[in-house]
PDB file of C-alpha atoms in Angstrom:
ATOM      1  CA  MET A   1      83.703  74.652  97.766  1.00 48.00           C
ATOM      2  CA  LYS A   2      87.605  73.779  97.895  1.00 47.00           C
ATOM      3  CA  ILE A   3      89.413  75.367 100.721  1.00 46.00           C
ATOM      4  CA  ILE A   4      93.157  74.905 101.226  1.00 45.00           C
ATOM      5  CA  ILE A   5      94.929  76.395 104.397  1.00 43.00           C
ATOM      6  CA  PRO A   6      98.273  76.896 102.573  1.00 44.00           C
ATOM      7  CA  LYS A   7     101.112  75.336 104.061  1.00 44.00           C
ATOM      8  CA  LEU A   8     103.108  77.723 101.708  1.00 39.00           C
ATOM      9  CA  ILE A   9     104.884  74.632 100.019  1.00 38.00           C
ATOM     10  CA  LYS A  10     106.077  75.904  96.725  1.00 42.00           C
ATOM     11  CA  GLU A  11     105.129  72.676  95.025  1.00 39.00           C
ATOM     12  CA  ILE A  12     101.591  72.724  95.471  1.00 37.00           C
ATOM     13  CA  LYS A  13     100.097  74.132  92.527  1.00 38.00           C
ATOM     14  CA  VAL A  14      96.049  74.464  93.840  1.00 38.00           C
ATOM     15  CA  ALA A  15      94.102  77.557  94.212  1.00 47.00           C
ATOM     16  CA  LEU A  16      93.618  78.933  97.676  1.00 68.00           C
ATOM     17  CA  LEU A  17      89.993  79.406  97.130  1.00 88.00           C
ATOM     18  CA  GLU A  18      87.507  78.658  94.463  1.00 90.00           C
ATOM     19  CA  TRP A  19      84.286  80.249  93.939  1.00 93.00           C
ATOM     20  CA  SER A  20      81.212  78.076  94.364  1.00 92.00           C
ATOM     21  CA  GLU A  21      77.408  79.035  94.354  1.00 93.00           C
ATOM     22  CA  LYS A  22      77.501  78.193  98.473  1.00 91.00           C
ATOM     23  CA  LEU A  23      79.301  81.411  98.462  1.00 93.00           C
ATOM     24  CA  SER A  24      76.550  83.388  96.654  1.00 92.00           C
ATOM     25  CA  VAL A  25      74.442  86.012  98.318  1.00 91.00           C
ATOM     26  CA  LYS A  26      72.454  86.207  95.359  1.00 87.00           C
ATOM     27  CA  VAL A  27      73.349  89.834  94.980  1.00 87.00           C
ATOM     28  CA  GLU A  28      75.187  90.180  91.720  1.00 90.00           C
ATOM     29  CA  GLU A  29      77.170  93.156  92.315  1.00 91.00           C
ATOM     30  CA  ILE A  30      78.411  91.779  95.762  1.00 93.00           C
ATOM     31  CA  ASP A  31      79.134  88.272  94.204  1.00 94.00           C
ATOM     32  CA  SER A  32      81.035  89.644  91.469  1.00 96.00           C
ATOM     33  CA  GLN A  33      82.911  91.592  94.192  1.00 97.00           C
ATOM     34  CA  HIS A  34      83.536  88.615  96.135  1.00 96.00           C
ATOM     35  CA  LYS A  35      84.847  86.810  93.167  1.00 97.00           C
ATOM     36  CA  LYS A  36      87.346  89.384  92.583  1.00 97.00           C
ATOM     37  CA  LEU A  37      88.518  89.171  96.216  1.00 96.00           C
ATOM     38  CA  ILE A  38      88.837  85.443  95.986  1.00 95.00           C
ATOM     39  CA  LYS A  39      91.011  86.028  92.584  1.00 94.00           C
ATOM     40  CA  ILE A  40      93.155  88.744  94.426  1.00 94.00           C
ATOM     41  CA  ILE A  41      93.727  86.140  97.267  1.00 92.00           C
ATOM     42  CA  ASN A  42      94.713  83.501  94.847  1.00 91.00           C
ATOM     43  CA  ASN A  43      96.859  85.630  93.215  1.00 89.00           C
ATOM     44  CA  LEU A  44      98.676  86.331  96.536  1.00 88.00           C
ATOM     45  CA  ASN A  45      98.996  82.837  96.892  1.00 85.00           C
ATOM     46  CA  ASP A  46     100.528  82.363  93.431  1.00 83.00           C
ATOM     47  CA  ALA A  47     102.904  85.400  94.319  1.00 80.00           C
ATOM     48  CA  TRP A  48     104.001  83.302  97.396  1.00 75.00           C
ATOM     49  CA  LYS A  49     104.620  80.158  95.487  1.00 75.00           C
ATOM     50  CA  ASN A  50     106.029  81.268  92.069  1.00 69.00           C
ATOM     51  CA  ASP A  51     109.740  82.122  93.136  1.00 66.00           C
ATOM     52  CA  PHE A  52     108.599  84.411  95.606  1.00 68.00           C
ATOM     53  CA  LYS A  53     109.348  88.070  94.835  1.00 73.00           C
ATOM     54  CA  PHE A  54     108.689  90.511  97.673  1.00 75.00           C
ATOM     55  CA  GLU A  55     107.741  93.280  95.567  1.00 80.00           C
ATOM     56  CA  GLU A  56     105.324  91.338  93.441  1.00 82.00           C
ATOM     57  CA  PHE A  57     103.773  90.012  96.792  1.00 81.00           C
ATOM     58  CA  LYS A  58     103.606  93.494  98.240  1.00 83.00           C
ATOM     59  CA  ASN A  59     101.866  95.019  95.001  1.00 88.00           C
ATOM     60  CA  VAL A  60      99.143  92.210  95.128  1.00 89.00           C
ATOM     61  CA  PHE A  61      98.673  92.831  98.793  1.00 90.00           C
ATOM     62  CA  LEU A  62      98.255  96.441  98.239  1.00 92.00           C
ATOM     63  CA  ASP A  63      95.708  95.441  95.564  1.00 95.00           C
ATOM     64  CA  LEU A  64      94.106  93.450  98.040  1.00 95.00           C
ATOM     65  CA  ILE A  65      93.888  96.217 100.575  1.00 95.00           C
ATOM     66  CA  ASP A  66      92.379  98.999  97.863  1.00 96.00           C
ATOM     67  CA  TYR A  67      89.856  96.379  96.590  1.00 98.00           C
ATOM     68  CA  THR A  68      88.732  95.193 100.057  1.00 97.00           C
ATOM     69  CA  GLU A  69      87.985  98.808 101.173  1.00 97.00           C
ATOM     70  CA  TYR A  70      86.221  99.336  97.828  1.00 98.00           C
ATOM     71  CA  HIS A  71      84.001  96.703  98.385  1.00 98.00           C
ATOM     72  CA  PHE A  72      83.299  97.061 101.867  1.00 98.00           C
ATOM     73  CA  ARG A  73      82.031 100.693 101.155  1.00 97.00           C
ATOM     74  CA  SER A  74      79.954  99.451  98.260  1.00 94.00           C
ATOM     75  CA  GLU A  75      78.454  96.671 100.714  1.00 95.00           C
ATOM     76  CA  GLU A  76      77.742  98.822 103.242  1.00 96.00           C
ATOM     77  CA  LYS A  77      76.037 101.694 100.737  1.00 93.00           C
ATOM     78  CA  TYR A  78      73.976  98.806  99.808  1.00 89.00           C
ATOM     79  CA  MET A  79      73.012  98.016 103.180  1.00 92.00           C
ATOM     80  CA  GLU A  80      72.462 101.510 104.030  1.00 93.00           C
ATOM     81  CA  LYS A  81      70.070 102.049 101.003  1.00 90.00           C
ATOM     82  CA  TYR A  82      67.682  99.198 102.484  1.00 88.00           C
ATOM     83  CA  ASN A  83      68.131 100.422 106.349  1.00 89.00           C
ATOM     84  CA  TYR A  84      69.532  96.778 107.089  1.00 93.00           C
ATOM     85  CA  PRO A  85      69.466  96.970 111.009  1.00 94.00           C
ATOM     86  CA  LYS A  86      72.644  95.194 111.653  1.00 95.00           C
ATOM     87  CA  LEU A  87      74.885  97.617 109.621  1.00 96.00           C
ATOM     88  CA  GLU A  88      76.972  98.992 112.340  1.00 98.00           C
ATOM     89  CA  ILE A  89      77.713  95.423 113.429  1.00 97.00           C
ATOM     90  CA  HIS A  90      78.756  94.572 109.948  1.00 97.00           C
ATOM     91  CA  ARG A  91      80.551  97.717 109.559  1.00 98.00           C
ATOM     92  CA  LYS A  92      82.836  96.857 112.626  1.00 98.00           C
ATOM     93  CA  GLN A  93      83.460  93.507 111.508  1.00 97.00           C
ATOM     94  CA  HIS A  94      84.622  95.236 108.191  1.00 97.00           C
ATOM     95  CA  ARG A  95      87.006  97.613 110.200  1.00 97.00           C
ATOM     96  CA  ALA A  96      88.225  94.800 112.288  1.00 97.00           C
ATOM     97  CA  PHE A  97      89.282  92.793 109.281  1.00 96.00           C
ATOM     98  CA  VAL A  98      90.919  96.059 107.646  1.00 96.00           C
ATOM     99  CA  ASP A  99      92.953  96.585 111.079  1.00 95.00           C
ATOM    100  CA  ARG A 100      94.258  93.084 110.866  1.00 93.00           C
ATOM    101  CA  LEU A 101      95.088  93.455 107.429  1.00 92.00           C
ATOM    102  CA  MET A 102      97.236  96.356 108.377  1.00 91.00           C
ATOM    103  CA  LYS A 103      98.898  94.766 111.012  1.00 90.00           C
ATOM    104  CA  LEU A 104      99.648  91.610 108.701  1.00 87.00           C
ATOM    105  CA  LYS A 105     101.042  94.089 106.173  1.00 84.00           C
ATOM    106  CA  GLU A 106     103.239  95.524 108.615  1.00 84.00           C
ATOM    107  CA  LYS A 107     104.519  92.042 109.705  1.00 83.00           C
ATOM    108  CA  CYS A 108     104.996  91.034 106.050  1.00 79.00           C
ATOM    109  CA  SER A 109     107.100  94.247 105.564  1.00 75.00           C
ATOM    110  CA  TYR A 110     109.756  92.432 107.578  1.00 74.00           C
ATOM    111  CA  ASN A 111     109.879  89.633 105.027  1.00 63.00           C
ATOM    112  CA  LYS A 112     109.317  86.788 107.140  1.00 65.00           C
ATOM    113  CA  LYS A 113     107.664  83.389 106.293  1.00 68.00           C
ATOM    114  CA  GLU A 114     105.419  83.412 109.528  1.00 72.00           C
ATOM    115  CA  ALA A 115     103.799  86.726 108.357  1.00 76.00           C
ATOM    116  CA  TYR A 116     102.697  84.904 104.962  1.00 78.00           C
ATOM    117  CA  THR A 117     101.429  81.928 106.675  1.00 76.00           C
ATOM    118  CA  ASP A 118      99.615  84.038 108.976  1.00 82.00           C
ATOM    119  CA  LEU A 119      98.082  86.320 106.201  1.00 86.00           C
ATOM    120  CA  LEU A 120      97.096  83.437 103.804  1.00 84.00           C
ATOM    121  CA  SER A 121      95.551  81.755 106.589  1.00 84.00           C
ATOM    122  CA  PHE A 122      93.547  84.339 107.811  1.00 90.00           C
ATOM    123  CA  LEU A 123      92.353  85.630 104.349  1.00 91.00           C
ATOM    124  CA  SER A 124      91.262  82.412 103.477  1.00 88.00           C
ATOM    125  CA  ASN A 125      89.456  81.514 106.434  1.00 89.00           C
ATOM    126  CA  TRP A 126      88.046  85.119 106.828  1.00 93.00           C
ATOM    127  CA  ILE A 127      86.490  85.443 103.666  1.00 93.00           C
ATOM    128  CA  VAL A 128      84.541  82.179 103.639  1.00 92.00           C
ATOM    129  CA  VAL A 129      83.449  82.673 107.218  1.00 94.00           C
ATOM    130  CA  HIS A 130      82.315  86.103 106.797  1.00 95.00           C
ATOM    131  CA  ILE A 131      80.442  85.653 103.438  1.00 95.00           C
ATOM    132  CA  MET A 132      78.702  82.335 104.499  1.00 93.00           C
ATOM    133  CA  ASN A 133      77.464  84.019 108.091  1.00 94.00           C
ATOM    134  CA  SER A 134      77.448  87.583 108.159  1.00 94.00           C
ATOM    135  CA  ASP A 135      77.006  88.445 104.624  1.00 94.00           C
ATOM    136  CA  ARG A 136      74.298  85.911 104.440  1.00 92.00           C
ATOM    137  CA  GLU A 137      72.308  87.404 107.165  1.00 92.00           C
ATOM    138  CA  TYR A 138      71.543  90.698 105.131  1.00 90.00           C
ATOM    139  CA  VAL A 139      70.282  88.767 102.160  1.00 86.00           C
ATOM    140  CA  PRO A 140      66.701  87.933 103.214  1.00 84.00           C
ATOM    141  CA  TYR A 141      66.146  91.264 104.627  1.00 79.00           C
ATOM    142  CA  ILE A 142      67.376  93.435 101.671  1.00 77.00           C
ATOM    143  CA  SER A 143      65.402  90.908  99.434  1.00 74.00           C
ATOM    144  CA  GLU A 144      62.374  91.703 101.239  1.00 70.00           C
ATOM    145  CA  ALA A 145      63.118  95.217 101.778  1.00 63.00           C
ATOM    146  CA  SER A 146      63.555  95.590  97.932  1.00 60.00           C
ATOM    147  CA  LYS A 147      60.488  93.732  97.002  1.00 60.00           C
ATOM    148  CA  GLU A 148      58.229  96.245  99.383  1.00 60.00           C
ATOM    149  CA  LYS A 149      60.004  99.394  97.625  1.00 56.00           C
ATOM    150  CA  MET A 150      58.964  97.689  94.237  1.00 47.00           C
ATOM    151  CA  GLU A 151      55.425  97.307  95.304  1.00 55.00           C
ATOM    152  CA  ALA A 152      55.096 100.556  96.800  1.00 51.00           C
TER     153      ALA A 152
END
């Protein structure tokens, strides 16, 4: 997996994040959503590098917020379905992420370079850490719970 913490140098033409099987949670629907989130984050990075246009960046950022909220609802419903015991902890992590995203959105509205640096660094770090740690925690539990339901 290649992760590049952006220095926001416009000459760099490398994706911010690349999907890797190491990021897979082995749940096709969730993996597909994670891939889309990574794509949107890369689109944000591209909007910054390609003759930055604030409106383009803002539109991609709004897409990110909308899709992130959709993904979190979807993931939480999945956890509810299998009575995942750490759902509330996971839900709090999601809310903290959205809160931080909204604060960064406000900072970006002032069109300041450090706001974009903060945003892209935060996103690239958070998504990988969250998937590799928090999301991975529910996989064995949900796999076992789904097996038990199939056997019943």
